[in-house]
Short mmCIF file of C-alpha atoms in Angstrom, two decimals:
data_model
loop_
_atom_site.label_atom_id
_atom_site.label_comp_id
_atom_site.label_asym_id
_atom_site.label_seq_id
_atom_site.Cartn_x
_atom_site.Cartn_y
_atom_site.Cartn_z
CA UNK A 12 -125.65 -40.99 -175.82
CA UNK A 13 -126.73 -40.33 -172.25
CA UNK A 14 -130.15 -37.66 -171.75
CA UNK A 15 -128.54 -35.20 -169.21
CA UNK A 16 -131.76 -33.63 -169.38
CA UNK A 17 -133.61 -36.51 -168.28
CA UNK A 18 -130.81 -37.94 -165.92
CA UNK A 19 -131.22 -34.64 -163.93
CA UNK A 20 -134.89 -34.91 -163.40
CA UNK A 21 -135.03 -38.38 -162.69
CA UNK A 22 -132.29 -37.96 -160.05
CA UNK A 23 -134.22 -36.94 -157.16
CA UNK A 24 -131.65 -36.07 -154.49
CA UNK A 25 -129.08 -33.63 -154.77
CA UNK A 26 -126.10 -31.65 -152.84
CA UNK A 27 -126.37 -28.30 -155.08
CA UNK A 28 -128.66 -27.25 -157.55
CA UNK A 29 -127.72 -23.65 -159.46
CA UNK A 30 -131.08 -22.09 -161.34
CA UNK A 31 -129.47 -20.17 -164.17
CA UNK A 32 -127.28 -21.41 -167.29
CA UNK A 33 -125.52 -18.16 -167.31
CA UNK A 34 -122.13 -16.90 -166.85
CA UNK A 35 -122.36 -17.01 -162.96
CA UNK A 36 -124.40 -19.54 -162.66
CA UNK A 37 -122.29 -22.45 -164.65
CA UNK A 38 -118.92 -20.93 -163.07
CA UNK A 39 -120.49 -21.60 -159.45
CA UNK A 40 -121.61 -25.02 -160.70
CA UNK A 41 -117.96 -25.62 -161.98
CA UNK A 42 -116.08 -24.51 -159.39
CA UNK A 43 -118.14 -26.49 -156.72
CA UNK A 44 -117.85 -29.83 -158.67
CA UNK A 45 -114.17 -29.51 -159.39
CA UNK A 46 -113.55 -28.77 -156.07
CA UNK A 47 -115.76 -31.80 -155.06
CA UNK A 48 -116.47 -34.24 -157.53
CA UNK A 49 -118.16 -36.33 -154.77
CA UNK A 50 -120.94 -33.46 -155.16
CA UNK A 51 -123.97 -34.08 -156.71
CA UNK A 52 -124.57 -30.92 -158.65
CA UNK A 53 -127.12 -29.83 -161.12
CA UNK A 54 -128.36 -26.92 -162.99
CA UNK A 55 -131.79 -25.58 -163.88
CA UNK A 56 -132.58 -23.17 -166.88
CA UNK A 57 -136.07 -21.48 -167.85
CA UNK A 58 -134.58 -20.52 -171.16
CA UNK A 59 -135.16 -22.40 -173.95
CA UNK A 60 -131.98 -24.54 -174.64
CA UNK A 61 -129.67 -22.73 -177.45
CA UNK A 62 -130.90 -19.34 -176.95
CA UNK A 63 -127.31 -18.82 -175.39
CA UNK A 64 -125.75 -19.36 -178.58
CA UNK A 65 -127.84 -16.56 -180.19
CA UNK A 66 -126.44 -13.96 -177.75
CA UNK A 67 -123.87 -11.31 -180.09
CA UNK A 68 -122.32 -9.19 -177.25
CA UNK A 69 -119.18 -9.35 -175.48
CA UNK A 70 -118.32 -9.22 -171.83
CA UNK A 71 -115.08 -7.38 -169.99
CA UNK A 72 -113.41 -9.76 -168.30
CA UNK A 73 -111.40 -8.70 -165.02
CA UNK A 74 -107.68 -10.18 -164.80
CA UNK A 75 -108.80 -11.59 -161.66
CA UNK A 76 -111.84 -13.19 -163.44
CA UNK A 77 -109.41 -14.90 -166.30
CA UNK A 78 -107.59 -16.30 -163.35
CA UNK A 79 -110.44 -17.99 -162.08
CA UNK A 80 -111.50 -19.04 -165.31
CA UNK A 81 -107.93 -20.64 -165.77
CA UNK A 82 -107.89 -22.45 -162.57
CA UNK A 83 -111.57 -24.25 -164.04
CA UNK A 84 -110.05 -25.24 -166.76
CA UNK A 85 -111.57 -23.23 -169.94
CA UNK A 86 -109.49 -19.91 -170.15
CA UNK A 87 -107.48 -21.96 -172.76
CA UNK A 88 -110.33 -22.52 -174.68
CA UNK A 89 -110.92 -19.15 -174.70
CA UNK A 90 -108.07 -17.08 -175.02
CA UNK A 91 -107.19 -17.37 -178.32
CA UNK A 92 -110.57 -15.77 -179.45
CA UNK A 93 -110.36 -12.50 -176.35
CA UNK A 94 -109.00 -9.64 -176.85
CA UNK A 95 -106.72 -8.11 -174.05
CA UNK A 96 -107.20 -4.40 -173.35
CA UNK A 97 -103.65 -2.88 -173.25
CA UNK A 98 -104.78 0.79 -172.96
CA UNK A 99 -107.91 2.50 -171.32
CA UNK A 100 -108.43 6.52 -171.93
CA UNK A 101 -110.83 8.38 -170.50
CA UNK A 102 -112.43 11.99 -172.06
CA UNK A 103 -115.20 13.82 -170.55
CA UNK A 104 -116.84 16.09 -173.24
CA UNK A 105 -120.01 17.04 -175.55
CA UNK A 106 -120.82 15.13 -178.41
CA UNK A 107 -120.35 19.08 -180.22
CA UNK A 108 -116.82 19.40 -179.02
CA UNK A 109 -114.88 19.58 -181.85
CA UNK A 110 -111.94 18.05 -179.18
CA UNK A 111 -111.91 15.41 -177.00
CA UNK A 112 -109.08 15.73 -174.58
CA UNK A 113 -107.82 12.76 -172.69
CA UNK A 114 -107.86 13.44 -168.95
CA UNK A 115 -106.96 10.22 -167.94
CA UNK A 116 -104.95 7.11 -169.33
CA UNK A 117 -104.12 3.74 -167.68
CA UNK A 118 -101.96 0.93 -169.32
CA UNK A 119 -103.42 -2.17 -169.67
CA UNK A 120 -101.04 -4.74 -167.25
CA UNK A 121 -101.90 -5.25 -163.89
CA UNK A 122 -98.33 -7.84 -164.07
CA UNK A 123 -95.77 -7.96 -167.21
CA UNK A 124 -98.01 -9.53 -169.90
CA UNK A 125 -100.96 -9.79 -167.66
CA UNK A 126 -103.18 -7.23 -169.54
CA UNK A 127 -105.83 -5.64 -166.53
CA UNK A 128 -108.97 -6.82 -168.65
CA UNK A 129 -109.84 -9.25 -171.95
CA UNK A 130 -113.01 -9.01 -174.53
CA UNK A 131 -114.63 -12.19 -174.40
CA UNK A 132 -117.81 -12.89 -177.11
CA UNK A 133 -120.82 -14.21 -174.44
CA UNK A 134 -121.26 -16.98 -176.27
CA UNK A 135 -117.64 -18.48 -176.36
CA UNK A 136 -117.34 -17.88 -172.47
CA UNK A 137 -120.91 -19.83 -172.03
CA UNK A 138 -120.02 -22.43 -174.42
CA UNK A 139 -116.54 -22.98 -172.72
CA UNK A 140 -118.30 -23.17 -169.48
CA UNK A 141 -120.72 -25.41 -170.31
CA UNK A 142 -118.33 -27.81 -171.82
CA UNK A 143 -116.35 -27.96 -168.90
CA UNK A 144 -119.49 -28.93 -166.93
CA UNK A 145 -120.51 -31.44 -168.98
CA UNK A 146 -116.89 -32.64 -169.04
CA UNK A 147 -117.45 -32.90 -165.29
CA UNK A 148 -120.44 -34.77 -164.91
CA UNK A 149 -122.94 -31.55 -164.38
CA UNK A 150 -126.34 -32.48 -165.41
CA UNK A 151 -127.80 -28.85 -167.04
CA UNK A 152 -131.96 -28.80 -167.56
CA UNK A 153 -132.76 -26.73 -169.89
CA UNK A 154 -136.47 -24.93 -170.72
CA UNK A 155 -137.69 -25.26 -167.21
CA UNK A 156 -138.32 -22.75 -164.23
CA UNK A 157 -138.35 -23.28 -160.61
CA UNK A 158 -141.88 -22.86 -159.83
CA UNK A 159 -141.86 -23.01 -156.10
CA UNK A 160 -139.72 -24.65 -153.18
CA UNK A 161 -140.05 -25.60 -149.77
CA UNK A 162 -137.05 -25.59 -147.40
CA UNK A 163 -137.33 -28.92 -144.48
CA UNK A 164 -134.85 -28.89 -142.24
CA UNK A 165 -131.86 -30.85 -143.60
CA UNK A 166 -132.76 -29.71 -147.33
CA UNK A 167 -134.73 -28.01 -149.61
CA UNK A 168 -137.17 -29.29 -152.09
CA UNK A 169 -137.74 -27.38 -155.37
CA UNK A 170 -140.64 -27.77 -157.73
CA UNK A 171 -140.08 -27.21 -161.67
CA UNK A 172 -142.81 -25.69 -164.27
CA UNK A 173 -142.93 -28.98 -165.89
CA UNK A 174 -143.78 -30.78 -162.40
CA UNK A 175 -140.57 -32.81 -161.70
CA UNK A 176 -139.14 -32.09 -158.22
CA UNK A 177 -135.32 -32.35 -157.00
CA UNK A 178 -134.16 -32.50 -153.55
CA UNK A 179 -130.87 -30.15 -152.14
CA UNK A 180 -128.94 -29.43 -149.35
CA UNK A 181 -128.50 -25.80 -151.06
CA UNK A 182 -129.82 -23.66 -153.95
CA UNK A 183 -128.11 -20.96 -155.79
CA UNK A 184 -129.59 -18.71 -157.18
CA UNK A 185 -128.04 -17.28 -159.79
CA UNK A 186 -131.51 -16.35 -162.06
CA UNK A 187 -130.71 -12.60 -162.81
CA UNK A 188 -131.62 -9.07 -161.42
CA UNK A 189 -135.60 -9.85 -161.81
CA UNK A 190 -134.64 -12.82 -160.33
CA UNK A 191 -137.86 -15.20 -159.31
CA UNK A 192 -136.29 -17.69 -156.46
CA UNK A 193 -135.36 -14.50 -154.36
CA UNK A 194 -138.78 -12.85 -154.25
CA UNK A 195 -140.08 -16.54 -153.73
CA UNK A 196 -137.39 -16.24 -150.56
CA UNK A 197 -138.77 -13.60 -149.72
CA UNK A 198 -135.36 -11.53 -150.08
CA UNK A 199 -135.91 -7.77 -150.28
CA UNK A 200 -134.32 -5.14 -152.70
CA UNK A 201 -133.21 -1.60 -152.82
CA UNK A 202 -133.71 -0.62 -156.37
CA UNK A 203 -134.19 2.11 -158.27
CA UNK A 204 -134.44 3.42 -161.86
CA UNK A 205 -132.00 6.01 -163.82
CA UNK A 206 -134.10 6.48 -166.45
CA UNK A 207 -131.08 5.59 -168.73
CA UNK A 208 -130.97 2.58 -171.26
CA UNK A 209 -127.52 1.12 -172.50
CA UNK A 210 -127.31 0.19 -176.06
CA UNK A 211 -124.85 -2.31 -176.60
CA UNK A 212 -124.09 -3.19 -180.30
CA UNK A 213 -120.59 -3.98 -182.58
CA UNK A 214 -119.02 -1.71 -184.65
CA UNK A 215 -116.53 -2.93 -187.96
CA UNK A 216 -114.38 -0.08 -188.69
CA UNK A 217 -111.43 0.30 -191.03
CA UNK A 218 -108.16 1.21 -188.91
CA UNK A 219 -107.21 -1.70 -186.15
CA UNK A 220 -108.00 -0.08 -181.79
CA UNK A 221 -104.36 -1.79 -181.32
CA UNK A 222 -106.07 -3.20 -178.09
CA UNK A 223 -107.30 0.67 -177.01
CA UNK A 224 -110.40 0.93 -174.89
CA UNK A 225 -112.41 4.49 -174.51
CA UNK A 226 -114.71 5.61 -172.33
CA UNK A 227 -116.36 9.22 -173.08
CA UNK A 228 -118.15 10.76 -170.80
CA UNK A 229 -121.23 12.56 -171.74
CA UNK A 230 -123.87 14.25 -170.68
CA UNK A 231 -126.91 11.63 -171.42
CA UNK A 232 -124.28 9.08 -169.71
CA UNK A 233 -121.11 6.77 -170.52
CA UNK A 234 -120.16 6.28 -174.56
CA UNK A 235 -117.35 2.84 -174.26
CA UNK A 236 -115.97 1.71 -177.03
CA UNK A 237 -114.30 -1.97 -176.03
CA UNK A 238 -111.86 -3.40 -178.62
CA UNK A 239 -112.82 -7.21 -179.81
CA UNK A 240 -110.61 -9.87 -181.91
CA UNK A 241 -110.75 -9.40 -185.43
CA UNK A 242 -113.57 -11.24 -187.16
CA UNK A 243 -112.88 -14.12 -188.96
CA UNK A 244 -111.99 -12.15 -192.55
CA UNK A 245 -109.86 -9.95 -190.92
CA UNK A 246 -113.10 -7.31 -190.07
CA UNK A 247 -111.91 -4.72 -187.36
CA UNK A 248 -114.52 -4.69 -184.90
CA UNK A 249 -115.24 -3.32 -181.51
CA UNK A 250 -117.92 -3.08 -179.05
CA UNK A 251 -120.30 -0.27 -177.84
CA UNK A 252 -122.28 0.78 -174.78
CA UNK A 253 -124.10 3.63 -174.87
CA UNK A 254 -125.54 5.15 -172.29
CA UNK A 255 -128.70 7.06 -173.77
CA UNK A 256 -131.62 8.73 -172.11
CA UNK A 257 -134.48 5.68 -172.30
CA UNK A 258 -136.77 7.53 -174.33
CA UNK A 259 -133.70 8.79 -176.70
CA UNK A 260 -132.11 5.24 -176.63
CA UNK A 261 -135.38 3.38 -177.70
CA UNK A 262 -135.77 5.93 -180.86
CA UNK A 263 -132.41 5.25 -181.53
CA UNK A 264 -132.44 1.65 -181.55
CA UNK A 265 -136.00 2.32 -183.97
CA UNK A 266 -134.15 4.20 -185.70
CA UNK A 267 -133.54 3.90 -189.53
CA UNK A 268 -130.20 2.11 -190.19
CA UNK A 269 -128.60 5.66 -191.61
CA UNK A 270 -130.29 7.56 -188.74
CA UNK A 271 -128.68 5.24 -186.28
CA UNK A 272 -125.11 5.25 -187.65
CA UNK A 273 -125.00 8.86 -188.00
CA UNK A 274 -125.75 9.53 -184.38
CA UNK A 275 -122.99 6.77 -183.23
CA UNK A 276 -120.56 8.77 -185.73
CA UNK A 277 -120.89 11.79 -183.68
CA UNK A 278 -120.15 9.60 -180.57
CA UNK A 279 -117.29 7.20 -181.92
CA UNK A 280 -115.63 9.89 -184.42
CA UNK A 281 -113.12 8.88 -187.16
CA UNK A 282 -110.71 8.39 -185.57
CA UNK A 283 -110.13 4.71 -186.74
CA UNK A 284 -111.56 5.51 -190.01
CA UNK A 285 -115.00 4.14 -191.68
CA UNK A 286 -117.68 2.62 -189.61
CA UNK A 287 -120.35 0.32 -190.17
CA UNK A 288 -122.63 -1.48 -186.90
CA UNK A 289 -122.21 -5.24 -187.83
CA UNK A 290 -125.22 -6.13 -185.94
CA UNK A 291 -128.60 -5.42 -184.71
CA UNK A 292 -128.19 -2.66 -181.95
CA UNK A 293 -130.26 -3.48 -178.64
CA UNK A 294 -131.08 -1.30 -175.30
CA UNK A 295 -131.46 -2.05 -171.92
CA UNK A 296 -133.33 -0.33 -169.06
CA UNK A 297 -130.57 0.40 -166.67
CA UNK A 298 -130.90 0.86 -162.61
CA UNK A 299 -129.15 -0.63 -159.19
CA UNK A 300 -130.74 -3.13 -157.60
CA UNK A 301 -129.14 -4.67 -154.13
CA UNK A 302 -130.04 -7.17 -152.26
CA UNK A 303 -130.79 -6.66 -149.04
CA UNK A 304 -129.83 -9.98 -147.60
CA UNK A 305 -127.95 -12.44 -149.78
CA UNK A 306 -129.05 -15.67 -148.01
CA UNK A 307 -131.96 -17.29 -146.49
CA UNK A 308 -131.79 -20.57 -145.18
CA UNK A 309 -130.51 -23.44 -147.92
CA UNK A 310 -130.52 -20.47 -150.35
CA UNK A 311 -127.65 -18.42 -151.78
CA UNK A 312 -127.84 -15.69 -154.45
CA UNK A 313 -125.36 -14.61 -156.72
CA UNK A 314 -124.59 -12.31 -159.39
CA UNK A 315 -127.15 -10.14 -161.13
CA UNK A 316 -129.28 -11.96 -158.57
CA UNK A 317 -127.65 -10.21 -155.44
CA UNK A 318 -126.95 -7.03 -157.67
CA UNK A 319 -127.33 -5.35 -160.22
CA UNK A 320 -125.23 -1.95 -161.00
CA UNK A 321 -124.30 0.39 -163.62
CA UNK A 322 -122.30 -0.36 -166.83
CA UNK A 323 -120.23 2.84 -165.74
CA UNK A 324 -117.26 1.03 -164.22
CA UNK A 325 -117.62 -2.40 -166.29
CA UNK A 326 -117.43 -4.60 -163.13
CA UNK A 327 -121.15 -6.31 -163.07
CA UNK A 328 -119.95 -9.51 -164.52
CA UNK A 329 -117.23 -9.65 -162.18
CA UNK A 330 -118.59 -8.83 -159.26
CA UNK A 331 -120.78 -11.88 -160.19
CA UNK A 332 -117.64 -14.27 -160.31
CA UNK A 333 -116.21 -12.71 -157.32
CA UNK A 334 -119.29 -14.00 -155.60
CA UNK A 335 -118.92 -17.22 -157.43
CA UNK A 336 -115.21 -18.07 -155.75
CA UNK A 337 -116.64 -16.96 -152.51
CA UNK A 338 -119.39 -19.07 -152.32
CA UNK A 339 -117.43 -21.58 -153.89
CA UNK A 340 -114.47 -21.17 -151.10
CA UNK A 341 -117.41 -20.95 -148.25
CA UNK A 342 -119.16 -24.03 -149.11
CA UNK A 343 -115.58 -26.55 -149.93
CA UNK A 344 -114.15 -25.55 -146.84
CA UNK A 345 -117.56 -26.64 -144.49
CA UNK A 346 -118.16 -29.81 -147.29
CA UNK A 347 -114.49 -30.82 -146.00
CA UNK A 348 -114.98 -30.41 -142.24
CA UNK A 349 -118.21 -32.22 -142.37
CA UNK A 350 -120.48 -29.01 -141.96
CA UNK A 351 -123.83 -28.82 -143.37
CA UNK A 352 -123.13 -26.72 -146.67
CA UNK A 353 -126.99 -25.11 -146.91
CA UNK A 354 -126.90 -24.36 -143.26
CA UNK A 355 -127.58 -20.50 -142.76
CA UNK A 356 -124.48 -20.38 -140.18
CA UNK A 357 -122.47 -21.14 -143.35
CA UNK A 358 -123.98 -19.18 -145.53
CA UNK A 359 -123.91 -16.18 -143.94
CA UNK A 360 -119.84 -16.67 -143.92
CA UNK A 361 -120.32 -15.67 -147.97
CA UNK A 362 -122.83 -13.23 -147.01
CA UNK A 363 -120.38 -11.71 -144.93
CA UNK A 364 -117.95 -11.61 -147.22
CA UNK A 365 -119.65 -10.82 -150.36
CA UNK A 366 -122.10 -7.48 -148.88
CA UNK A 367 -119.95 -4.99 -147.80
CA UNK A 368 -118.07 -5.36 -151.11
CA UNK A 369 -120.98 -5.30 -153.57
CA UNK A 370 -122.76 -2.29 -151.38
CA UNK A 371 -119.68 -0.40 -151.91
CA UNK A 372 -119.27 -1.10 -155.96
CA UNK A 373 -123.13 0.15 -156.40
CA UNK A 374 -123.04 3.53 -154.16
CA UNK A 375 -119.50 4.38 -156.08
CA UNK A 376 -121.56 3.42 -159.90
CA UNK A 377 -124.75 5.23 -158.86
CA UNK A 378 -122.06 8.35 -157.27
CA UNK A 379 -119.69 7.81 -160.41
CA UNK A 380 -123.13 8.17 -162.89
CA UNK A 381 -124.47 10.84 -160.99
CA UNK A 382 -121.22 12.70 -161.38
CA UNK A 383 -120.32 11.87 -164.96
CA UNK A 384 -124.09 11.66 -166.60
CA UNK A 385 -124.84 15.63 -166.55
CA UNK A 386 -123.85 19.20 -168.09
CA UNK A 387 -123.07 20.97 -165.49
CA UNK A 388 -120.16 23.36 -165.60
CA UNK A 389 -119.18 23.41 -162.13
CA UNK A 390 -119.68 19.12 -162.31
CA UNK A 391 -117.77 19.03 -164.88
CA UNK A 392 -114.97 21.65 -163.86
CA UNK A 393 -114.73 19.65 -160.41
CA UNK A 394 -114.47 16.30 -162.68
CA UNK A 395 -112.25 17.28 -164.75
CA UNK A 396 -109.50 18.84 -162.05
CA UNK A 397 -110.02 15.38 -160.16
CA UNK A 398 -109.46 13.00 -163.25
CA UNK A 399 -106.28 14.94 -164.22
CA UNK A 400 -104.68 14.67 -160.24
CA UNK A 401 -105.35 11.10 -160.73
CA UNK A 402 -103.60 11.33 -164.19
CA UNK A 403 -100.32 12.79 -162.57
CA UNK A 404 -100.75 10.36 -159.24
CA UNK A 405 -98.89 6.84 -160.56
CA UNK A 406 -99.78 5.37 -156.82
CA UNK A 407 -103.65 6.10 -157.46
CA UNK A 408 -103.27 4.95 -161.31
CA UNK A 409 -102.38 1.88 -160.07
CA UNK A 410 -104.44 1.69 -157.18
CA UNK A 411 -107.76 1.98 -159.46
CA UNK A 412 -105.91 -0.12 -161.84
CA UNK A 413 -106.31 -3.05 -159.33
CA UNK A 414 -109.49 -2.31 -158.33
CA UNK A 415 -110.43 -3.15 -162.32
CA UNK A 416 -108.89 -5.76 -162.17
CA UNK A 417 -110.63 -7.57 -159.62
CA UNK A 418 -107.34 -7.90 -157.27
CA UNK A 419 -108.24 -5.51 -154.75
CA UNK A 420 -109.38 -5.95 -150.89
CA UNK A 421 -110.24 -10.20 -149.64
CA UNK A 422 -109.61 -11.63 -152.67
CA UNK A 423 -110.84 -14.80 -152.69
CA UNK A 424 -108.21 -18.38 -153.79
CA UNK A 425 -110.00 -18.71 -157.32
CA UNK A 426 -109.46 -15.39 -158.55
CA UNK A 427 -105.53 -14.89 -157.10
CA UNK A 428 -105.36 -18.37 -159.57
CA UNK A 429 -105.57 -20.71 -156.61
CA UNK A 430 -107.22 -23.91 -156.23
CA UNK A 431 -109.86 -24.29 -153.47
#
């Protein structure tokens, strides 16, 4: 049985070398090595190996994202266990209302029997992913940082915690929004706090959500409920963020069981009958942190790395693959006409792309929270008019329908479901 672990580290040259096992990072290893398979690529990890697996939540996966994750070969693998969103409705209310009324509703097709967004459980997209990039001959090291690195010219040499050292034409960073390698860059952010928390958790109920997604709005911020596949026994379940207050959401989460449940009653209602939370709830600080540059020479950030937004619109983990087939398109295209694929006047092709696009999904989350995340009458009198013209508007319903799905504006090959 072959060490990948030690393979990578004793291979001291490489083309590509992604830091972070996550969702973003393993697609961009993926889709470079497919593309290439006369690439040497390899990625790094500081978390412990397994921890992944550990991981309970579920992600929202763009139509556009499935199609990228079909042309690498592991939607298969996947689909059977994601559940498609056919219907999204949107309410803004209090959690005393004793109606919610639906403003807005959008089917869930973005193409007959292309549904606009699946459920997929974190760890059976990781697991898929890194399957497929062990399938293809990607070394993953696991349990070690990038301590340091020192860019030379023709490469860049990068220094792990445990004192190896690899040798790349490029590095992609892909280490999350605190990520390390792009203060070590010397990249600078705009970022600030919303004093909000999201506190994600799964619900088992006792009526099926028929594939229904629902997204309250309310004044301490954004209640979703996401539908998920059945559990094994048959278990209803679905998913929940919920935007709280920080210093609310952290008592929550402290909460006594009872406590806890009784509050997300007043949020999720009864609508499908008796509810139970099947798991430990957690809560996250929320804020928007942007890049301000998303390269620096033999360096290229992505995902979480480049930006991090608001859960308001569900499109974080997309915009992180959307980056992924860019960067991916960017670098194939100079690997095939010979160009140096870390060299900043390449990079700054994905940079180009991949800015204006991101900078316009975080000023409409922070606008959209702003908006939505209050109690005030004239707010929510303004809101309200506006979500019901967009109700009666089929041209706009679709237009934001796209824009969900990932297929709006330069789309890049891998998520139209082309090959690079």
């Amino acid at each position: 049985m072959v060490d990948r672990k030690a393979d990578a580290k004793n291979r001291t040259s490489l083309d590509i070398l992604v830091a972070g096992a996550g969702y973003v990072g393993l697609a961009a290893a993926v889709s470079l090595k497919q593309a290439r398979p006369s690439l040497a690529v390899a990625v790094v990890d500081a978390a412990p190996a397994g921890v992944w697996q550990k991981d309970g939540r579920a992600s929202a996966i763009a139509a556009a994202a499935c199609r990228m994750l079909d042309q690498l070969c592991v939607w298969a693998e996947i689909a059977p266990e994601a559940q498609a969103i056919t219907e999204m409705i949107v309410t803004d209310s209090r959690t005393s209302d004793p109606v919610r009324p639906v403003f807005l509703t959008f089917d869930g097709e973005v193409a007959p029997g292309e549904a606009f967004a699946h459920m997929v459980a974190n760890r059976d997209l990781n697991g898929a992913l890194r399957r497929r990039a062990e399938k293809l001959g990607i070394d993953i090291i696991e349990g070690v940082a990038v301590s340091a690195f020192d860019v030379n010219g023709a490469g860049i040499t990068v220094h792990l915690a445990d004192g190896a050292t690899l040798k790349a034409r490029l590095l992609v960073a892909a280490d999350g929004v605190n990520s390390k390698l792009r203060d070590m860059a010397g990249i600078k952010t705009v970022k600030w706090e919303y004093g909000q928390s999201g506190i994600v958790c799964t619900v088992a109920h006792e009526r099926p959500h028929n594939g229904r997604a629902e997204e309250h709005f309310l004044p301490a911020g954004p209640f979703a409920t996401l539908p998920l596949k059945p559990d094994t026994d048959g278990t209803n379940r679905s998913s929940i963020v919920w935007v709280e207050r920080s210093e609310d959401a952290e008592k929550l989460v402290d909460s006594d069981d009872l406590v806890f449940e009784h509050e997300l009653e007043q949020r999720f209602g009864l609508k499908l009958g008796e509810i139970h939370v099947a798991d430990r709830p957690r809560a996250w600080p929320l804020g928007l942190t942007l890049a301000r540059a998303f390269v620096a020479p033999r360096i290229a950030l992505a995902g979480d790395a480049a930006h991090g937004i608001h859960p308001i619109a569900g499109q974080g983990l997309n915009l992180g693959f959307k980056d992924v087939a860019a960067l991916a398109e960017v670098v194939v295209e100079a690997d095939r006409l010979g160009q140096d694929i870390g060299a900043l006047d390449v990079l700054e092709r994905y940079q180009q792309w991949r800015r204006f696009d991101t900078l316009q999904m975080g000023i409409t989350t922070d606008v959209l929270n702003r908006l939505f995340s209050n109690d005030i009458g004239p707010l929510r009198a303004v809101r309200d008019i506006g979500l019901g013209l967009v109700e009666r508007m089929p041209r706009l319903k679709d237009f934001f329908i796209r824009q969900a799905s990932g297929l709006s504006g330069d789309t890049p090959k891998l998520l139209k479901g082309e090959a690079i």
